[in-house]
Coordinates of C-alpha atoms in Angstrom, one line a residue:
Chain A
M1 CA -0.6 -54.5 16.6
Q2 CA 0.5 -52.7 13.5
D3 CA 0.2 -55.0 11.2
S4 CA -3.5 -56.0 12.3
G5 CA -4.9 -53.1 10.5
I6 CA -4.7 -54.4 7.0
S7 CA -6.5 -57.7 7.3
V8 CA -9.9 -55.7 7.5
L9 CA -9.6 -54.3 3.9
F10 CA -9.4 -58.6 3.2
M11 CA -12.6 -59.2 5.7
G12 CA -15.8 -59.8 4.5
K13 CA -16.8 -58.0 1.3
N14 CA -14.9 -54.8 2.7
F15 CA -12.9 -54.4 -0.8
L16 CA -15.3 -55.3 -3.2
R17 CA -17.5 -52.6 -1.2
L18 CA -15.0 -50.2 -1.4
L19 CA -14.7 -50.6 -5.1
E20 CA -18.3 -50.3 -5.1
G21 CA -18.3 -47.1 -3.6
L22 CA -15.4 -45.9 -6.3
W23 CA -17.5 -46.7 -9.0
V24 CA -20.4 -44.3 -7.6
T25 CA -18.0 -41.7 -8.3
L26 CA -16.3 -42.7 -11.6
R27 CA -20.1 -43.2 -12.8
I28 CA -21.1 -39.6 -12.3
S29 CA -17.4 -38.3 -13.8
L30 CA -17.9 -40.9 -16.6
I31 CA -21.8 -39.3 -17.2
A32 CA -20.7 -35.8 -16.8
V33 CA -17.8 -35.9 -19.2
L34 CA -19.8 -37.6 -22.0
L35 CA -22.7 -34.8 -21.6
S36 CA -19.9 -32.3 -21.5
I37 CA -18.4 -33.2 -24.6
P38 CA -21.2 -32.5 -26.8
L39 CA -22.4 -29.6 -25.1
G40 CA -18.8 -28.6 -24.4
I41 CA -18.1 -28.3 -28.2
L42 CA -21.2 -26.4 -28.6
F43 CA -20.4 -23.8 -26.1
G44 CA -17.0 -23.4 -27.6
M45 CA -18.6 -22.7 -31.2
F46 CA -21.1 -20.2 -29.6
M47 CA -18.1 -18.4 -27.5
T48 CA -16.2 -17.8 -30.6
M49 CA -18.9 -16.3 -32.7
K50 CA -18.5 -12.5 -33.4
N51 CA -21.9 -11.7 -32.0
P52 CA -21.5 -9.9 -28.6
V53 CA -24.6 -11.1 -27.0
S54 CA -23.1 -14.8 -26.9
R55 CA -20.0 -13.6 -25.7
A56 CA -21.1 -11.8 -23.0
V57 CA -23.4 -14.5 -21.8
S58 CA -20.7 -17.1 -22.4
R59 CA -18.4 -15.1 -20.7
V60 CA -20.1 -14.5 -17.4
Y61 CA -21.2 -18.0 -17.2
L62 CA -17.6 -19.2 -17.8
E63 CA -16.3 -16.7 -15.5
F64 CA -19.0 -17.3 -12.8
I65 CA -18.1 -21.5 -13.0
R66 CA -14.4 -20.9 -13.3
I67 CA -14.1 -18.8 -10.4
M68 CA -16.3 -20.8 -7.6
P69 CA -14.7 -23.6 -6.2
Q70 CA -16.8 -26.9 -7.4
L71 CA -17.9 -27.3 -3.9
V72 CA -19.8 -24.3 -3.9
L73 CA -21.7 -24.8 -7.0
L74 CA -22.6 -28.5 -5.7
F75 CA -23.9 -27.0 -2.1
I76 CA -25.9 -24.3 -4.7
A77 CA -27.0 -27.1 -6.7
Y78 CA -28.0 -29.7 -3.6
F79 CA -29.2 -26.8 -1.1
G80 CA -29.9 -24.2 -2.7
V81 CA -32.1 -25.4 -5.9
T82 CA -33.9 -27.8 -3.7
R83 CA -35.2 -25.4 -1.7
A84 CA -35.8 -22.6 -4.4
F85 CA -37.6 -24.4 -6.9
G86 CA -39.2 -26.8 -4.6
W87 CA -37.3 -29.6 -6.8
N88 CA -36.2 -33.0 -4.6
L89 CA -32.6 -33.5 -6.5
S90 CA -31.0 -36.3 -5.2
A91 CA -27.3 -35.8 -4.5
D92 CA -26.3 -38.0 -7.4
V93 CA -28.4 -36.1 -9.6
S94 CA -27.5 -32.5 -8.5
A95 CA -23.6 -33.6 -9.1
V96 CA -24.3 -35.0 -12.5
I97 CA -25.9 -31.5 -13.1
V98 CA -23.3 -29.4 -11.5
F99 CA -20.4 -31.7 -13.2
T100 CA -21.7 -31.5 -16.3
L101 CA -22.0 -27.6 -16.0
W102 CA -18.8 -27.5 -14.9
G103 CA -17.1 -29.6 -17.9
T104 CA -19.3 -27.7 -20.3
A105 CA -17.6 -24.8 -19.1
E106 CA -14.0 -26.2 -19.4
M107 CA -14.5 -27.9 -22.4
G108 CA -15.8 -25.2 -24.0
D109 CA -12.7 -23.3 -23.2
L110 CA -10.3 -25.7 -24.5
V111 CA -12.6 -25.9 -27.8
R112 CA -12.4 -22.1 -28.3
G113 CA -8.6 -22.1 -27.6
A114 CA -8.1 -24.6 -30.1
L115 CA -10.5 -23.1 -32.7
I116 CA -8.9 -19.7 -32.2
S117 CA -5.1 -21.1 -32.4
I118 CA -6.0 -21.8 -36.3
P119 CA -4.6 -19.2 -38.2
K120 CA -6.8 -17.2 -40.5
H121 CA -4.8 -18.0 -43.4
Q122 CA -5.7 -21.8 -43.2
Y123 CA -9.2 -20.7 -43.6
D124 CA -8.3 -18.1 -46.8
S125 CA -6.5 -21.0 -48.6
A126 CA -9.2 -23.0 -48.0
A127 CA -11.8 -20.4 -49.6
A128 CA -9.0 -20.0 -52.5
L129 CA -9.6 -24.2 -53.0
G130 CA -12.8 -23.2 -53.6
M131 CA -13.7 -24.9 -50.1
N132 CA -17.4 -24.0 -48.9
K133 CA -17.9 -23.3 -44.9
I134 CA -18.9 -27.0 -44.4
Q135 CA -16.3 -28.4 -46.3
T136 CA -13.8 -26.1 -44.4
F137 CA -14.9 -26.9 -41.1
G138 CA -14.9 -31.2 -42.1
Y139 CA -11.3 -30.9 -43.7
V140 CA -9.6 -28.3 -42.4
V141 CA -10.9 -27.0 -38.8
V142 CA -11.9 -30.4 -37.2
P143 CA -8.6 -32.4 -37.9
Q144 CA -6.2 -29.9 -36.7
T145 CA -8.2 -29.5 -33.6
M146 CA -8.8 -32.8 -32.9
R147 CA -5.4 -33.3 -32.3
R148 CA -5.0 -30.4 -29.8
L149 CA -8.3 -31.5 -28.4
I150 CA -8.3 -34.9 -27.4
P151 CA -5.3 -34.8 -25.0
L152 CA -6.8 -31.9 -23.4
T153 CA -10.5 -33.7 -22.9
I154 CA -8.5 -36.8 -21.5
N155 CA -6.9 -34.4 -18.9
L156 CA -10.5 -33.0 -18.2
T157 CA -11.7 -36.8 -17.5
T158 CA -9.1 -37.3 -15.0
R159 CA -9.8 -33.7 -13.4
M160 CA -13.2 -34.8 -13.3
I161 CA -12.4 -38.1 -11.1
K162 CA -10.7 -36.0 -8.8
T163 CA -13.4 -33.2 -8.6
T164 CA -16.3 -35.9 -7.9
S165 CA -14.6 -37.2 -4.7
L166 CA -16.4 -34.0 -3.4
V167 CA -19.8 -35.6 -3.6
V168 CA -19.1 -37.1 -0.2
L169 CA -19.4 -33.3 1.4
I170 CA -23.3 -33.6 0.4
G171 CA -23.8 -36.7 1.7
M172 CA -23.6 -39.3 -0.7
T173 CA -22.1 -42.6 -0.1
E174 CA -18.9 -43.0 -2.2
V175 CA -15.6 -44.5 -1.4
L176 CA -14.9 -42.2 1.4
K177 CA -17.9 -43.0 3.0
V178 CA -17.8 -46.5 2.9
G179 CA -14.3 -46.4 4.2
K180 CA -15.5 -44.8 7.2
Q181 CA -17.8 -47.3 7.8
I182 CA -15.5 -49.9 7.7
I183 CA -13.2 -48.0 10.1
D184 CA -16.1 -47.5 12.5
A185 CA -17.3 -51.1 12.6
N186 CA -13.8 -52.2 13.4
R187 CA -12.7 -49.3 15.9
F188 CA -12.1 -51.7 18.5
D189 CA -10.7 -54.5 16.9
Y190 CA -8.1 -53.1 14.4
P191 CA -7.9 -49.6 15.7
T192 CA -5.4 -48.8 13.1
A193 CA -7.7 -49.8 9.6
A194 CA -7.7 -45.6 9.3
L195 CA -4.3 -45.9 8.2
W196 CA -5.0 -48.8 5.3
V197 CA -8.3 -47.9 4.1
Y198 CA -7.4 -44.4 3.6
G199 CA -4.5 -45.8 2.3
V200 CA -6.0 -48.0 -0.2
I201 CA -8.3 -45.1 -1.2
F202 CA -5.7 -43.3 -1.9
L203 CA -4.1 -46.0 -4.1
L204 CA -7.5 -46.7 -6.1
Y205 CA -7.9 -43.1 -6.9
F206 CA -4.1 -43.3 -8.1
L207 CA -4.9 -45.8 -10.2
A208 CA -8.0 -44.9 -11.7
C209 CA -6.1 -41.6 -12.6
W210 CA -3.0 -42.1 -13.7
P211 CA -3.2 -44.7 -16.6
I212 CA -5.4 -41.5 -18.0
S213 CA -3.0 -38.8 -17.6
M214 CA 0.0 -41.3 -18.8
L215 CA -2.4 -41.6 -22.3
A216 CA -3.2 -37.9 -22.4
K217 CA 0.8 -37.1 -21.8
K218 CA 1.8 -39.6 -24.5
L219 CA -1.0 -38.5 -27.2
E220 CA 0.2 -34.8 -26.3
K221 CA 3.7 -35.9 -27.3
R222 CA 2.7 -37.6 -30.3
W223 CA 0.7 -35.2 -32.0
R224 CA 2.8 -32.3 -31.0
Chain B
M1 CA -37.5 -14.7 -3.1
E2 CA -37.4 -12.5 0.5
L3 CA -34.3 -12.3 2.1
N4 CA -33.7 -12.5 5.9
F5 CA -31.2 -9.6 6.4
D6 CA -31.1 -9.9 10.3
F7 CA -30.0 -13.1 10.1
M8 CA -27.3 -12.4 7.2
V9 CA -26.1 -9.4 9.6
K10 CA -25.9 -11.6 12.7
Y11 CA -23.9 -14.5 11.2
L12 CA -21.7 -12.2 9.6
P13 CA -19.1 -12.5 11.7
W14 CA -19.3 -16.5 11.6
Y15 CA -18.4 -15.6 8.0
I16 CA -15.5 -13.1 8.4
D17 CA -13.8 -15.7 10.6
A18 CA -14.2 -18.4 8.1
A19 CA -13.1 -16.2 5.4
I20 CA -9.9 -15.4 7.5
L21 CA -9.3 -19.4 8.2
T22 CA -9.6 -19.7 4.6
V23 CA -7.2 -17.2 3.3
K24 CA -4.6 -18.1 6.2
I25 CA -4.9 -22.3 5.1
A26 CA -4.3 -21.0 1.4
F27 CA -1.7 -18.3 2.3
F28 CA 0.7 -21.3 4.1
G29 CA 0.0 -23.9 1.7
I30 CA 0.6 -21.6 -1.3
L31 CA 3.8 -20.2 0.4
L32 CA 4.9 -23.6 1.1
S33 CA 3.8 -25.1 -2.4
L34 CA 6.0 -22.6 -3.9
V35 CA 8.7 -23.9 -1.9
V36 CA 8.3 -27.4 -2.7
G37 CA 7.7 -26.4 -6.4
V38 CA 10.9 -24.7 -6.6
I39 CA 13.3 -27.3 -5.1
C40 CA 11.3 -30.0 -7.6
S41 CA 11.9 -27.7 -10.5
V42 CA 15.4 -27.1 -9.7
V43 CA 16.1 -30.7 -8.8
Q44 CA 13.8 -31.9 -12.3
Y45 CA 16.1 -29.2 -14.5
Y46 CA 19.5 -30.3 -13.5
R47 CA 18.4 -34.1 -13.8
V48 CA 19.9 -34.9 -10.3
P49 CA 19.9 -38.6 -10.0
I50 CA 17.5 -40.7 -7.8
I51 CA 16.0 -37.1 -6.5
R52 CA 15.1 -36.7 -9.5
R53 CA 13.0 -40.1 -9.9
I54 CA 11.3 -39.7 -6.4
I55 CA 10.4 -36.3 -7.3
S56 CA 8.8 -37.7 -10.4
V57 CA 6.9 -40.2 -8.5
Y58 CA 5.7 -37.5 -5.8
I59 CA 4.3 -35.5 -8.8
E60 CA 2.5 -38.5 -10.4
I61 CA 1.2 -39.3 -7.1
S62 CA 0.5 -35.9 -6.4
R63 CA -1.6 -34.7 -9.3
N64 CA -3.5 -38.2 -9.9
T65 CA -5.2 -38.0 -6.6
P66 CA -7.6 -36.0 -5.0
L67 CA -7.1 -33.9 -2.0
L68 CA -9.7 -34.8 -0.4
V69 CA -8.7 -38.0 -0.2
Q70 CA -5.0 -36.7 0.8
L71 CA -6.6 -34.9 3.6
F72 CA -8.4 -38.0 4.9
F73 CA -5.3 -39.8 4.5
L74 CA -3.4 -37.6 6.5
Y75 CA -5.5 -36.5 9.1
F76 CA -7.2 -39.8 9.9
G77 CA -4.9 -42.3 8.4
L78 CA -1.8 -40.7 9.9
P79 CA -2.2 -40.8 13.4
K80 CA -2.5 -44.4 14.0
I81 CA 1.4 -44.5 12.9
G82 CA 1.6 -42.0 15.7
I83 CA 1.8 -38.8 13.4
V84 CA -0.5 -36.6 14.7
W85 CA -1.3 -33.2 13.2
S86 CA -3.7 -30.6 13.8
A87 CA -6.7 -30.1 11.5
E88 CA -5.1 -27.0 10.3
F89 CA -1.5 -28.3 9.7
C90 CA -2.8 -31.0 8.0
A91 CA -4.8 -28.7 5.3
I92 CA -1.9 -26.8 4.9
V93 CA 0.2 -29.8 4.1
G94 CA -2.5 -31.2 2.0
I95 CA -2.7 -27.7 -0.1
A96 CA 1.3 -27.7 -0.2
F97 CA 1.4 -31.7 -1.5
L98 CA -1.2 -31.1 -4.1
G99 CA 0.1 -27.9 -5.1
G100 CA 3.7 -28.5 -5.1
S101 CA 3.4 -30.6 -8.0
Y102 CA 1.3 -28.3 -9.9
M103 CA 3.7 -25.2 -9.0
S104 CA 7.0 -27.4 -10.0
E105 CA 5.5 -28.4 -13.3
S106 CA 4.7 -24.2 -14.2
I107 CA 8.3 -23.6 -12.8
R108 CA 9.9 -26.3 -14.7
S109 CA 8.4 -25.2 -18.0
G110 CA 9.9 -21.8 -17.6
L111 CA 12.9 -22.8 -16.6
E112 CA 13.1 -25.3 -19.7
S113 CA 12.2 -22.3 -22.0
V114 CA 15.6 -20.3 -21.3
E115 CA 17.8 -21.1 -24.1
K116 CA 20.9 -22.9 -24.0
S117 CA 22.7 -20.1 -25.6
Q118 CA 21.9 -18.1 -22.5
I119 CA 23.6 -20.3 -20.1
E120 CA 26.7 -21.0 -22.3
S121 CA 26.9 -17.3 -22.5
A122 CA 27.0 -16.9 -19.1
A123 CA 29.7 -19.8 -18.4
S124 CA 31.7 -18.1 -21.1
L125 CA 31.5 -15.0 -18.9
G126 CA 32.6 -16.9 -16.1
M127 CA 29.9 -17.3 -14.1
S128 CA 29.6 -20.3 -11.4
N129 CA 26.5 -22.5 -12.1
A130 CA 24.6 -20.6 -9.4
L131 CA 25.3 -17.5 -10.3
T132 CA 23.5 -18.3 -13.7
M133 CA 20.8 -19.9 -12.0
K134 CA 20.3 -16.5 -10.3
E135 CA 21.0 -14.3 -12.6
V136 CA 20.1 -15.7 -16.1
I137 CA 17.9 -18.3 -15.9
F138 CA 15.7 -17.9 -12.9
P139 CA 14.5 -14.1 -14.2
Q140 CA 13.7 -15.3 -17.4
A141 CA 12.1 -18.3 -16.8
L142 CA 9.8 -16.8 -14.1
A143 CA 8.4 -14.2 -16.9
V144 CA 7.1 -17.6 -18.6
S145 CA 5.8 -19.2 -15.4
V146 CA 4.1 -16.5 -13.9
P147 CA 0.6 -17.2 -15.5
G148 CA 0.5 -20.8 -14.7
I149 CA 1.9 -20.0 -10.9
C150 CA -1.3 -17.9 -11.0
A151 CA -3.4 -20.2 -12.4
N152 CA -2.4 -22.3 -9.9
V153 CA -2.8 -19.7 -6.8
I154 CA -6.5 -19.5 -8.1
F155 CA -7.0 -23.2 -8.0
L156 CA -5.4 -23.7 -5.0
I157 CA -7.4 -21.1 -3.1
K158 CA -10.5 -23.0 -4.7
E159 CA -9.5 -26.5 -3.5
T160 CA -9.2 -24.9 0.2
S161 CA -12.8 -25.4 0.4
V162 CA -12.1 -28.9 0.7
V163 CA -10.7 -28.9 3.9
S164 CA -14.2 -28.4 5.9
G165 CA -14.1 -32.5 5.3
I166 CA -11.7 -32.9 8.0
A167 CA -14.0 -30.4 10.2
L168 CA -12.2 -27.1 9.6
A169 CA -14.5 -24.7 10.2
D170 CA -14.4 -22.5 6.9
L171 CA -16.7 -20.9 4.6
M172 CA -18.3 -24.2 3.3
Y173 CA -18.2 -25.6 7.0
V174 CA -20.1 -22.8 8.3
T175 CA -22.6 -22.8 5.5
K176 CA -23.6 -26.3 6.2
D177 CA -23.9 -25.7 9.7
L178 CA -26.4 -22.8 9.0
I179 CA -28.4 -24.4 6.6
G180 CA -28.6 -27.4 8.9
L181 CA -29.1 -25.2 12.2
Y182 CA -31.8 -22.6 10.8
Y183 CA -32.9 -23.7 7.6
E184 CA -31.8 -20.4 5.9
T185 CA -30.6 -21.8 3.1
D186 CA -30.9 -18.9 0.7
E187 CA -28.9 -16.5 2.8
A188 CA -26.3 -18.7 3.8
L189 CA -25.5 -19.8 0.1
L190 CA -25.4 -16.1 -1.3
M191 CA -23.2 -14.9 1.6
L192 CA -21.2 -18.1 0.6
V193 CA -20.9 -17.0 -3.2
V194 CA -20.2 -13.4 -1.6
F195 CA -17.2 -14.4 0.4
Y196 CA -15.7 -16.7 -2.1
L197 CA -16.1 -13.4 -4.8
I198 CA -14.6 -11.3 -2.3
I199 CA -11.9 -13.5 -2.0
L200 CA -11.0 -14.9 -5.5
L201 CA -12.2 -12.0 -8.0
P202 CA -9.3 -9.7 -6.9
I203 CA -6.8 -12.5 -7.1
S204 CA -8.1 -13.6 -10.7
I205 CA -8.1 -9.8 -11.8
I206 CA -4.7 -9.3 -10.5
A207 CA -3.8 -12.5 -12.0
S208 CA -5.3 -11.3 -15.7
I209 CA -3.4 -8.0 -15.3
I210 CA -0.1 -9.5 -14.8
E211 CA -0.6 -12.4 -17.7
R212 CA -1.5 -9.3 -20.1
R213 CA 2.0 -7.2 -19.0
L214 CA 4.1 -10.4 -19.4
R215 CA 2.6 -11.0 -23.0
Y216 CA 3.4 -7.3 -24.1
A217 CA 6.5 -7.7 -22.1
G218 CA 7.2 -10.9 -24.7
F219 CA 7.0 -8.8 -27.8
G220 CA 9.8 -6.2 -27.3
N221 CA 12.5 -8.9 -28.0

């Protein structure tokens, strides 16, 4: 019964449930991205400050967040923080916190890269034209960094969407979990359901990320 | 916060076994992904018709889906059409599937950075295509590709943390097990972090040294 598995997807509300499951992770990544963009911009500016303390602090933060697998960070937030401080964080709150911390670090590094890519003579020229600091920032720095940053930020969004799939491992009911429920419920009637359900989830993630990646690629090419 | 050191000593062997598994999967996965990456990038570089299209589809698919979903498909989905692989093999294939595209992009950017005049010079010296690739393009491309490859290696090692999702007893799995069994959360998490640092820190330091060396090499010419 090779072709019977696919019909499971169209029974009852199964397909809708899968989409709802996908939305659970998409919502987390969306919130995390929206929070990390402003925080990351601030963090990036903080990193480029000449103050050695701010450099050291931001460096340690960035390196720690970067070197740890995101799943480890999730475990620390979900199991560790709950225990250490007695806070009762739900899985989705800890996921938003972790992915915001991670996104802030990554975004901050992108902002730092964009800021230091502006050669010094640009600042000198702006000063020679009599611009003050705010004008230099608004008319010289921001327009140039934006072109570099926007495609990279869009890419960060797809990375975020892909990484939030991990939340199933701290017990959230998202698309993979819903898929498993559907498979288990139909284990005896449709033994091949797993292939189709996981295949569709695969496709759904692709459809969520691919257009965003394409957009980033296009913008990157146009603004190079 | 008081740590239970007896507990940590008692379960140290669990973590060591788990770390060995993580390293093993990462090692074979990365090795395979390098092979896939070299093949894909060379095909794309020479613009081999048809195969090139297939490879670009593969790259898009692999880059735009999470490893966890790829693993679930490999481990739970494929057995339904008769392809039954062990969890460990699935993990290695998954890492190679994911890493292949990232490696391919890094290597390709290196290959494309080699100027055309180099290839023409090689041709005028009577070198064959294969010889040009081996002696002229590849060594120069490698210098450009290596920082990207190093970044991918670190990324892929981190990604192996996901394999606990298909019931492989890696560091994440052991940690979750111990938290569930004994509720020694702080100790288990501390050991998890320490073990990942032991694996990742040396590699990340080596990577940054290599990167710095290569950057200096670039200045000379």
